[in-house]
mmCIF file of C-alpha atoms and ligand atoms in Angstrom:
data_model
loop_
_atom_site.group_PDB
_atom_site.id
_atom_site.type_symbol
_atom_site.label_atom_id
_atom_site.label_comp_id
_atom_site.label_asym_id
_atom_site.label_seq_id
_atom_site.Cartn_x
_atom_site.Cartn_y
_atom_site.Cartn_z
ATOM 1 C CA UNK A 1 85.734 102.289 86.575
ATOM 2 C CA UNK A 2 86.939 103.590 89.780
ATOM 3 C CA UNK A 3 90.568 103.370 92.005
ATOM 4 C CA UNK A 4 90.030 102.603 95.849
ATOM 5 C CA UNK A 5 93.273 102.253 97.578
ATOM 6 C CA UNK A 6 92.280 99.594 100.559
ATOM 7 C CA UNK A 7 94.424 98.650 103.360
ATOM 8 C CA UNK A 8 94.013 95.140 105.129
ATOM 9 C CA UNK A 9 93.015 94.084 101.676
ATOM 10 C CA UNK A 10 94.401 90.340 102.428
ATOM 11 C CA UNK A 11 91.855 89.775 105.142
ATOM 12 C CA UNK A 12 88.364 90.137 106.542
ATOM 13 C CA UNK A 13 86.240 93.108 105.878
ATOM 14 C CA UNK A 14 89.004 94.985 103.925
ATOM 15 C CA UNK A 15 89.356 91.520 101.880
ATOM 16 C CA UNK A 16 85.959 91.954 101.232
ATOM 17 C CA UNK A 17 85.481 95.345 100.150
ATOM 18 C CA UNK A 18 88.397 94.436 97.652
ATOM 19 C CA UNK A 19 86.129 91.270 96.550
ATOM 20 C CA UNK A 20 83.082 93.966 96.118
ATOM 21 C CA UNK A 21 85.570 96.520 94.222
ATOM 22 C CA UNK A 22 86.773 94.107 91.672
ATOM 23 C CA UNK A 23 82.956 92.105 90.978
ATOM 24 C CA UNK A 24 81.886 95.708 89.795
ATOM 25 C CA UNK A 25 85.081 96.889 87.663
ATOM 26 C CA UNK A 26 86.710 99.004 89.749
ATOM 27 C CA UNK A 27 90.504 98.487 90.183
ATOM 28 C CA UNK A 28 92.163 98.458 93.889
ATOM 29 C CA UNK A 29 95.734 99.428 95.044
ATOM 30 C CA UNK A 30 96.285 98.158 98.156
ATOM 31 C CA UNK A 31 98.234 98.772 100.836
ATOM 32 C CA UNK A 32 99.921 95.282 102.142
ATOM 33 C CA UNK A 33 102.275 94.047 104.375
ATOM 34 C CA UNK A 34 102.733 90.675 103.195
ATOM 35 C CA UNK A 35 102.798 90.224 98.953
ATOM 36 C CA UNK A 36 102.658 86.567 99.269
ATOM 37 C CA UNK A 37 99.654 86.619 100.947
ATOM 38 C CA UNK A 38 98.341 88.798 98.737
ATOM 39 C CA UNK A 39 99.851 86.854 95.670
ATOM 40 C CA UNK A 40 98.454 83.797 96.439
ATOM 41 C CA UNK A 41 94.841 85.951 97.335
ATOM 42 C CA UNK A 42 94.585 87.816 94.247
ATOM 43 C CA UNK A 43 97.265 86.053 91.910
ATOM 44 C CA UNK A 44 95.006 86.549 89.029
ATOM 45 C CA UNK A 45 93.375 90.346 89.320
ATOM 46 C CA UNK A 46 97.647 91.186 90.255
ATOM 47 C CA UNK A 47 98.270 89.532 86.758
ATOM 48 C CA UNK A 48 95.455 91.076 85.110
ATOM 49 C CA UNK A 49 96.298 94.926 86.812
ATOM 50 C CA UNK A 50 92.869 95.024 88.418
ATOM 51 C CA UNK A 51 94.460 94.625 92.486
ATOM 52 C CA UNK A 52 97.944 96.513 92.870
ATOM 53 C CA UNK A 53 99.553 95.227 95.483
ATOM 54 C CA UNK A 54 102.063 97.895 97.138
ATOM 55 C CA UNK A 55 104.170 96.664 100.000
ATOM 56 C CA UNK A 56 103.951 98.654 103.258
ATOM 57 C CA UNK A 57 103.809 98.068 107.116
ATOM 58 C CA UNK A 58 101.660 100.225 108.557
ATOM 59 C CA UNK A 59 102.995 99.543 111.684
ATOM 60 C CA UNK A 60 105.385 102.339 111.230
ATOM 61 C CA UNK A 61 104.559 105.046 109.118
ATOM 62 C CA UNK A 62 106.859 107.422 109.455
ATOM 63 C CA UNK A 63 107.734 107.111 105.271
ATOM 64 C CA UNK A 64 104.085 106.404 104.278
ATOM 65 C CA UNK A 65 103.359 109.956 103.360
ATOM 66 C CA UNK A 66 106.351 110.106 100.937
ATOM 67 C CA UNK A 67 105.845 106.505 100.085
ATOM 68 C CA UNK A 68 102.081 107.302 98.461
ATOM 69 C CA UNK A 69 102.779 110.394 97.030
ATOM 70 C CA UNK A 70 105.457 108.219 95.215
ATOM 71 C CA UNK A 71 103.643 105.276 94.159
ATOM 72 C CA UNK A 72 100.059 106.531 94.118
ATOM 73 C CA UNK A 73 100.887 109.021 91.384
ATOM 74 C CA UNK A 74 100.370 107.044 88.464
ATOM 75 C CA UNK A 75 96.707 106.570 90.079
ATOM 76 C CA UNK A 76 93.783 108.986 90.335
ATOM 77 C CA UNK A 77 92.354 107.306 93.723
ATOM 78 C CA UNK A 78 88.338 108.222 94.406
ATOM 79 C CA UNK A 79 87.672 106.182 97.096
ATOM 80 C CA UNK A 80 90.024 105.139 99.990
ATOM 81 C CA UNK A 81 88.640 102.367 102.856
ATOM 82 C CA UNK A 82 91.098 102.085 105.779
ATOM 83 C CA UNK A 83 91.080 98.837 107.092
ATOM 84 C CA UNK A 84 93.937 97.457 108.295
ATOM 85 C CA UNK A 85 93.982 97.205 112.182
ATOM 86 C CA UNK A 86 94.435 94.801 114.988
ATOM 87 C CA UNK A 87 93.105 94.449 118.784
ATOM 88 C CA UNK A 88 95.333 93.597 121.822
ATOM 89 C CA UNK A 89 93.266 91.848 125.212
ATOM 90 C CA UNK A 90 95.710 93.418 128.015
ATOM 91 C CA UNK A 91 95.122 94.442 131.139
ATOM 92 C CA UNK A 92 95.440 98.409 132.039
ATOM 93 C CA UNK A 93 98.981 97.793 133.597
ATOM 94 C CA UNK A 94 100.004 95.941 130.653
ATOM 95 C CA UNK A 95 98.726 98.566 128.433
ATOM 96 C CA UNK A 96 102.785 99.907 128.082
ATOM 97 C CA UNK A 97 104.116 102.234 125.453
ATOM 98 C CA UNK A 98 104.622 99.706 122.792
ATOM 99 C CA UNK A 99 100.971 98.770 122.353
ATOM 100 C CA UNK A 100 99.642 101.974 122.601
ATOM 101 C CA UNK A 101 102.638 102.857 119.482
ATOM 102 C CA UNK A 102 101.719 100.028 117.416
ATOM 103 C CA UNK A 103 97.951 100.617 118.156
ATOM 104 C CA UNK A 104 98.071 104.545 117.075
ATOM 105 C CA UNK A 105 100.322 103.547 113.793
ATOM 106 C CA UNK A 106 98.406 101.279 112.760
ATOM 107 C CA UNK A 107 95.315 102.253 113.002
ATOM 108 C CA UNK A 108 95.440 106.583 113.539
ATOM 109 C CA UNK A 109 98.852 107.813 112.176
ATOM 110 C CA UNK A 110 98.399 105.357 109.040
ATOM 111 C CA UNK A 111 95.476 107.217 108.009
ATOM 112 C CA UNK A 112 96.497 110.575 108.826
ATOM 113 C CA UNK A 113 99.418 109.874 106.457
ATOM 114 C CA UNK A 114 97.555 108.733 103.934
ATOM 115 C CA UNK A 115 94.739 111.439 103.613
ATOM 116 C CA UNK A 116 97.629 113.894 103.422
ATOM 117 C CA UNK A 117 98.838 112.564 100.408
ATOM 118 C CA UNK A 118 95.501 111.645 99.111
ATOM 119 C CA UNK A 119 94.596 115.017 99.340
ATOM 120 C CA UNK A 120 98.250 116.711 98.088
ATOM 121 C CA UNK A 121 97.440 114.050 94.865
ATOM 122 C CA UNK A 122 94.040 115.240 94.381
ATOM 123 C CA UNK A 123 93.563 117.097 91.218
ATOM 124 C CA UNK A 124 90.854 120.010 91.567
ATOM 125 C CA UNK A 125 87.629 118.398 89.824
ATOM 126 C CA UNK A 126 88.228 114.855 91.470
ATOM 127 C CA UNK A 127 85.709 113.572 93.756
ATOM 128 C CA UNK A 128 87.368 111.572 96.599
ATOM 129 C CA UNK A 129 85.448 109.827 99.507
ATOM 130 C CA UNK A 130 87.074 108.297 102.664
ATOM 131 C CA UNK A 131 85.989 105.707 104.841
ATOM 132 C CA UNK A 132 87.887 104.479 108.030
ATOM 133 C CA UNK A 133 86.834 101.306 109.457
ATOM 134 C CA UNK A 134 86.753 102.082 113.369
ATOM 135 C CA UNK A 135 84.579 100.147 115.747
ATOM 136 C CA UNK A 136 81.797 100.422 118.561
ATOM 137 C CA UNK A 137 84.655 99.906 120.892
ATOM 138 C CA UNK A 138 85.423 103.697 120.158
ATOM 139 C CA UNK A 139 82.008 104.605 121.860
ATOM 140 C CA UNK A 140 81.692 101.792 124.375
ATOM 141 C CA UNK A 141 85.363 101.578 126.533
ATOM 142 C CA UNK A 142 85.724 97.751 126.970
ATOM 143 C CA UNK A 143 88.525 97.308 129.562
ATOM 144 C CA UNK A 144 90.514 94.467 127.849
ATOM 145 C CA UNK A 145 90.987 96.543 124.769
ATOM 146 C CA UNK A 146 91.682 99.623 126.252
ATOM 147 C CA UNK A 147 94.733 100.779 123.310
ATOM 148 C CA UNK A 148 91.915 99.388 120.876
ATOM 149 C CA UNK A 149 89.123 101.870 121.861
ATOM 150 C CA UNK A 150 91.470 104.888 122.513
ATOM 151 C CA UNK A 151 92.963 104.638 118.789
ATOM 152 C CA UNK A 152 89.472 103.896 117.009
ATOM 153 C CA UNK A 153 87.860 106.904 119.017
ATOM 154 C CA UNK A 154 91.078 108.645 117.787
ATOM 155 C CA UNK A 155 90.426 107.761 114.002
ATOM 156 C CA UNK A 156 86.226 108.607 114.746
ATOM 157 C CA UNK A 157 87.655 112.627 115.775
ATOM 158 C CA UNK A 158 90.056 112.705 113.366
ATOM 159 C CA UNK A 159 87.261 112.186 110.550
ATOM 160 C CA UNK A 160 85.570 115.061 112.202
ATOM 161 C CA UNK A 161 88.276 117.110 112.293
ATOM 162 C CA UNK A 162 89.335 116.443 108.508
ATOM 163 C CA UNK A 163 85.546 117.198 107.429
ATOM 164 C CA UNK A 164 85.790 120.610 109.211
ATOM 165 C CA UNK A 165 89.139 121.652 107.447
ATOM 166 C CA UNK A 166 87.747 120.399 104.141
ATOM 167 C CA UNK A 167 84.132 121.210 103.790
ATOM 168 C CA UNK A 168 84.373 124.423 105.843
ATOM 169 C CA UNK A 169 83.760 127.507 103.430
ATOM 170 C CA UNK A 170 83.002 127.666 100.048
ATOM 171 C CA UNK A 171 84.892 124.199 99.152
ATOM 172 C CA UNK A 172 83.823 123.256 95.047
ATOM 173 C CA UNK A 173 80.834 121.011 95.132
ATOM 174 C CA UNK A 174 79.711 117.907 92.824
ATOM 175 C CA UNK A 175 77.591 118.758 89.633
ATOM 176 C CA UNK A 176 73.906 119.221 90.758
ATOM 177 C CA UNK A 177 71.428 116.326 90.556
ATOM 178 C CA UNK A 178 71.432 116.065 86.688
ATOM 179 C CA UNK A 179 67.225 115.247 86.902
ATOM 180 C CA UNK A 180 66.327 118.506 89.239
ATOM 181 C CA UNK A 181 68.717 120.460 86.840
ATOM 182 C CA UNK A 182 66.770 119.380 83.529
ATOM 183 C CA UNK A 183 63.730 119.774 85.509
ATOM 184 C CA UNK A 184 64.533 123.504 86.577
ATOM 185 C CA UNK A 185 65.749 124.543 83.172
ATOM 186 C CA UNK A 186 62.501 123.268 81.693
ATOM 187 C CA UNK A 187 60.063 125.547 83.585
ATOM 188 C CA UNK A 188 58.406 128.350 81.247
ATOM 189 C CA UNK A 189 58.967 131.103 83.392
ATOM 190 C CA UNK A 190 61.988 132.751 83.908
ATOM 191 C CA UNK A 191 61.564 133.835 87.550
ATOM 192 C CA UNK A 192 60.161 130.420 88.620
ATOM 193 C CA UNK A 193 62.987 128.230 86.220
ATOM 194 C CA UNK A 194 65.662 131.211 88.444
ATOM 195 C CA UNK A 195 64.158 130.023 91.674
ATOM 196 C CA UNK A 196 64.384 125.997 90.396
ATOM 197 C CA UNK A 197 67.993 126.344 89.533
ATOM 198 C CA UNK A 198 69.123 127.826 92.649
ATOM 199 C CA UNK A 199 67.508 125.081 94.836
ATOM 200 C CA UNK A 200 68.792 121.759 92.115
ATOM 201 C CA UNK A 201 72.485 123.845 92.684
ATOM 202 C CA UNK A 202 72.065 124.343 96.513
ATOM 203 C CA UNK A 203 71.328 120.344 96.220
ATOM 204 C CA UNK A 204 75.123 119.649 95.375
ATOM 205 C CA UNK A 205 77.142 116.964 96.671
ATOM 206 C CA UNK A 206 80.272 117.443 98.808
ATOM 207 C CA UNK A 207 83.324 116.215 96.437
ATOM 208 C CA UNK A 208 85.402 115.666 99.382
ATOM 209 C CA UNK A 209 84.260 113.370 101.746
ATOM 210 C CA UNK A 210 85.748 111.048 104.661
ATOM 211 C CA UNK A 211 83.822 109.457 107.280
ATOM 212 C CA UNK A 212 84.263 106.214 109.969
ATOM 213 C CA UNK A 213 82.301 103.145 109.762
ATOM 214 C CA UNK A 214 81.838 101.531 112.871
ATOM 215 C CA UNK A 215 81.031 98.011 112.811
ATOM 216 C CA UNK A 216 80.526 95.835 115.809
ATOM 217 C CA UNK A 217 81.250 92.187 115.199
ATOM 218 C CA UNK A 218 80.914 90.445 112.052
ATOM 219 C CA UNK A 219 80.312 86.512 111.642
ATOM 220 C CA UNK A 220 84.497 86.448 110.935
ATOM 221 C CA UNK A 221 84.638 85.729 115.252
ATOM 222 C CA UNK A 222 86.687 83.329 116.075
ATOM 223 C CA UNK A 223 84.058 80.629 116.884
ATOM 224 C CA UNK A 224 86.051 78.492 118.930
ATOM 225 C CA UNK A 225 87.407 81.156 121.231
ATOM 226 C CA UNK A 226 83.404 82.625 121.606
ATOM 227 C CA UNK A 227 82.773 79.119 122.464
ATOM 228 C CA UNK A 228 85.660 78.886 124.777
ATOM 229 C CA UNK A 229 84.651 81.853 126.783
ATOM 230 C CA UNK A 230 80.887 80.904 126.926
ATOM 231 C CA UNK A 231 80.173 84.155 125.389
ATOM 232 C CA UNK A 232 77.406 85.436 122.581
ATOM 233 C CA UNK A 233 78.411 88.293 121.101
ATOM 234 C CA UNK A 234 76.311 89.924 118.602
ATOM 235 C CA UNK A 235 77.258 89.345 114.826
ATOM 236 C CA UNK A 236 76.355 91.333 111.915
ATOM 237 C CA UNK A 237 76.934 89.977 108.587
ATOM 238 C CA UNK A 238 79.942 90.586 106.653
ATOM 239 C CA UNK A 239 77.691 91.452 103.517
ATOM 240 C CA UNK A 240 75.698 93.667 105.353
ATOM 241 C CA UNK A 241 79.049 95.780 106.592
ATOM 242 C CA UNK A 242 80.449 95.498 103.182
ATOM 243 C CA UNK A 243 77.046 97.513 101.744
ATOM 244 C CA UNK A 244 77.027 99.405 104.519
ATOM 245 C CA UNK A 245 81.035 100.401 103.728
ATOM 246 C CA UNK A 246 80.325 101.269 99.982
ATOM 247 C CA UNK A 247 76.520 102.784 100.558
ATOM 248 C CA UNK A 248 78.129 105.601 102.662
ATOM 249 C CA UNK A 249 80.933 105.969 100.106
ATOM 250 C CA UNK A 250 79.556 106.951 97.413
ATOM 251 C CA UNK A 251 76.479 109.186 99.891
ATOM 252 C CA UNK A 252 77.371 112.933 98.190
ATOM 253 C CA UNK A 253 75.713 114.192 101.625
ATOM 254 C CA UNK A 254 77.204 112.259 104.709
ATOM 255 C CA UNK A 255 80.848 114.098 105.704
ATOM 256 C CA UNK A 256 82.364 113.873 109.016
ATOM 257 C CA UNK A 257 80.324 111.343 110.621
ATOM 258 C CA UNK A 258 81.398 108.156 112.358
ATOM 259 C CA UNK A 259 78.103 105.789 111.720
ATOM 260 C CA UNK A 260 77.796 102.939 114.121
ATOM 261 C CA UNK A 261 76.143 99.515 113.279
ATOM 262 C CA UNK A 262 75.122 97.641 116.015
ATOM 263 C CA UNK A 263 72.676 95.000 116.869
ATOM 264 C CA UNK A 264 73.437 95.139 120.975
ATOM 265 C CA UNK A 265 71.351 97.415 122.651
ATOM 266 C CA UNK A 266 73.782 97.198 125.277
ATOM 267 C CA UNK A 267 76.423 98.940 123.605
HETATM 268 N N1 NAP B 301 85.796 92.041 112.385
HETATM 269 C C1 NAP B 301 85.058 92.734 113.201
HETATM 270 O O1 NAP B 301 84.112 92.237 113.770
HETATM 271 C C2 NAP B 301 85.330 94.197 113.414
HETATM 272 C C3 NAP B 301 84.465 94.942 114.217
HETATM 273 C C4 NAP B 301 84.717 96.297 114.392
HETATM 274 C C5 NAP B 301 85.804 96.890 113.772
HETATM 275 N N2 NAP B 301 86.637 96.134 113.020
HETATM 276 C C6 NAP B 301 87.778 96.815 112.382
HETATM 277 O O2 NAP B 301 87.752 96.519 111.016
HETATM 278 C C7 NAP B 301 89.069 96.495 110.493
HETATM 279 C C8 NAP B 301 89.260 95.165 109.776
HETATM 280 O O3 NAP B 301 89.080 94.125 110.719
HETATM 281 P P1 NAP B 301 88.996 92.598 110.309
HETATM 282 O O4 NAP B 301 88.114 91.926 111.260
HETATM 283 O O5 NAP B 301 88.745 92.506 108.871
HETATM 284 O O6 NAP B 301 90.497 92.142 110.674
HETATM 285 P P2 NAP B 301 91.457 91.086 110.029
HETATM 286 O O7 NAP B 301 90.719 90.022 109.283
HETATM 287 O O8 NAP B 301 92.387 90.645 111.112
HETATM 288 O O9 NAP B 301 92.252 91.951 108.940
HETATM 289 C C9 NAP B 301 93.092 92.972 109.354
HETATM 290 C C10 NAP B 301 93.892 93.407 108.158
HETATM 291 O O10 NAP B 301 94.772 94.443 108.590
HETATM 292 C C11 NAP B 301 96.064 94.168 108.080
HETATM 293 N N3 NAP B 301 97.090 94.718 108.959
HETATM 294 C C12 NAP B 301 97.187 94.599 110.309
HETATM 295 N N4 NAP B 301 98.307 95.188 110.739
HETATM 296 C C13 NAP B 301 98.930 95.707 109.637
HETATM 297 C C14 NAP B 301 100.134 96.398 109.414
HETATM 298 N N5 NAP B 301 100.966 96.696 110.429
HETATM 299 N N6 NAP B 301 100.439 96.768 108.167
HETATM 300 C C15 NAP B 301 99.627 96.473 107.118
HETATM 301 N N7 NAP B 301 98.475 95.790 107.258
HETATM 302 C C16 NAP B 301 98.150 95.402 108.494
HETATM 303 C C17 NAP B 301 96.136 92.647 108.049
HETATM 304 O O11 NAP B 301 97.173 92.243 107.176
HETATM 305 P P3 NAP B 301 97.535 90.685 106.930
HETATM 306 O O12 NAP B 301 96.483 90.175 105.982
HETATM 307 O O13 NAP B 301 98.893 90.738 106.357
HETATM 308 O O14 NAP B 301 97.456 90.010 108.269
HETATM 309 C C18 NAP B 301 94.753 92.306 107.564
HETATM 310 O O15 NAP B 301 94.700 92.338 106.152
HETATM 311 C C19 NAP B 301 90.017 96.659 111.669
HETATM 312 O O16 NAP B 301 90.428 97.999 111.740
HETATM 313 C C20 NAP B 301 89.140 96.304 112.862
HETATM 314 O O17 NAP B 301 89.562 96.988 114.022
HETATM 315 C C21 NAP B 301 86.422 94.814 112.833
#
């Protein structure tokens, strides 16, 4: 059994990847503005200890550092998904200060906050993957969601720049692959079994990992308004993002990388 802290747990994708987390044993703390929501979401994994809910507006973070080193410490956390987030339509004029604050808390500084504690927390042997839940619109600048695209292509460098102070240098690695390592140590001779070790070690995992996972649409679009609008946007299938979300969590070899998943050549 594993501990993923989740934000947005009470919703969409992020409600989703707490759905996945719980049908294969793991437990989930999540980060959550509203505990009745999440209460009347999850009233039965709260009662049973499987979904924590921990009350927290990551609309202003300027505590969430010292409020997860506080109550994440009972927890050893492996996996984190960042999901909580928003989008504004606003013209550039109308872009002011306040959205572009709210947009950067909730989406950038959040996680920046909580990858510093995650990684104070962190005991020496644990393995911890990271993924932030950014968007195409971080790669294609769509002018009604200007303060949308700046913060997700914010949260896509900041991955980068985490990977490069974490996995820079000779950072502890995973245990080998356990069959190349049984292979290796079987071989007769002792230069060629030298040879086979090196290579199944060199074939280590990264234990620290944190990348972005950049959907574009899933089939939660509001219908109506898509209907409203005459527009067709592509869709990909919340099941599909969900896999795509844990597959690249638990990848020992992907670090650093914002991975986009698209079905619009356009974009
Ligand atoms: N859906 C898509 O097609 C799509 C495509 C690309 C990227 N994304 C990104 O994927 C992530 C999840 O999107 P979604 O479609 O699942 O959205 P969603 O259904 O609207 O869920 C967003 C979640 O974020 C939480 N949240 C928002 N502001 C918060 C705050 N200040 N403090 C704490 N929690 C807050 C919400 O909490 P409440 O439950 O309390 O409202 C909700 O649980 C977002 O970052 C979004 O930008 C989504």
């Amino acid at each position: 059994m594993k501990t993923f802290l989740i934000t947005g747990a009470t919703s969409g994708i992020g409600e989703a990847c707490a759905r996945q987390c719980l049908a294969q044993g793991d437990q989930v703390v999540a980060l959550c503005r509203n505990l009745e929501k999440a209460q009347s979401k999850f009233g039965p994994e709260i009662a049973a200890g499987t979904f924590v809910p921990l009350q927290y507006d990551l609309g202003h973070n300027a505590d969430l550092f010292a409020f997860c080193l506080e109550h994440l410490k009972p927890y050893t956390i492996e996996r984190c998904i960042h999901c909580a987030g928003f989008t504004v339509v606003q013209k550039l004029t109308s872009t002011n200060y306040d959205t572009l604050q709210k947009m950067f808390e909730t989406h950038v500084f959040s996680l920046a906050e909580m990858v510093r504690a995650l990684l104070r927390l962190r005991k020496v042997d644990h393995e911890l993957s990271i993924v932030a839940v950014s968007s195409v619109a971080s790669h294609a600048l769509s002018m009604s969601t200007g303060a949308y695209c700046m913060a997700k292509a914010s949260m896509d460098y900041y991955v980068r720049f985490v990977n490069k102070l974490i996995n820079s240098g000779k950072q502890k690695r995973l245990p080998p692959p356990a069959h190349l390592l049984a292979q290796a140590e079987a071989i007769a001779d002792p230069v060629e079994r030298e040879r086979a070790i090196f290579m199944a070690q060199a074939q280590s995992g990264l234990m620290l990992r944190i990348n972005a996972y950049n959907p574009i649409e899933t089939a939660i679009f509001d219908y109506d308004f898509a209907k409203d609008q005459g527009i067709m946007l592509p869709l990909i299938p919340m099941e599909v993002v969900v896999e795509g979300i844990f597959d690249l969590l638990e990848n020992q070899y992907i670090s650093g990388q914002s991975i986009v998943v698209n079905n619009d050549a356009a974009y």
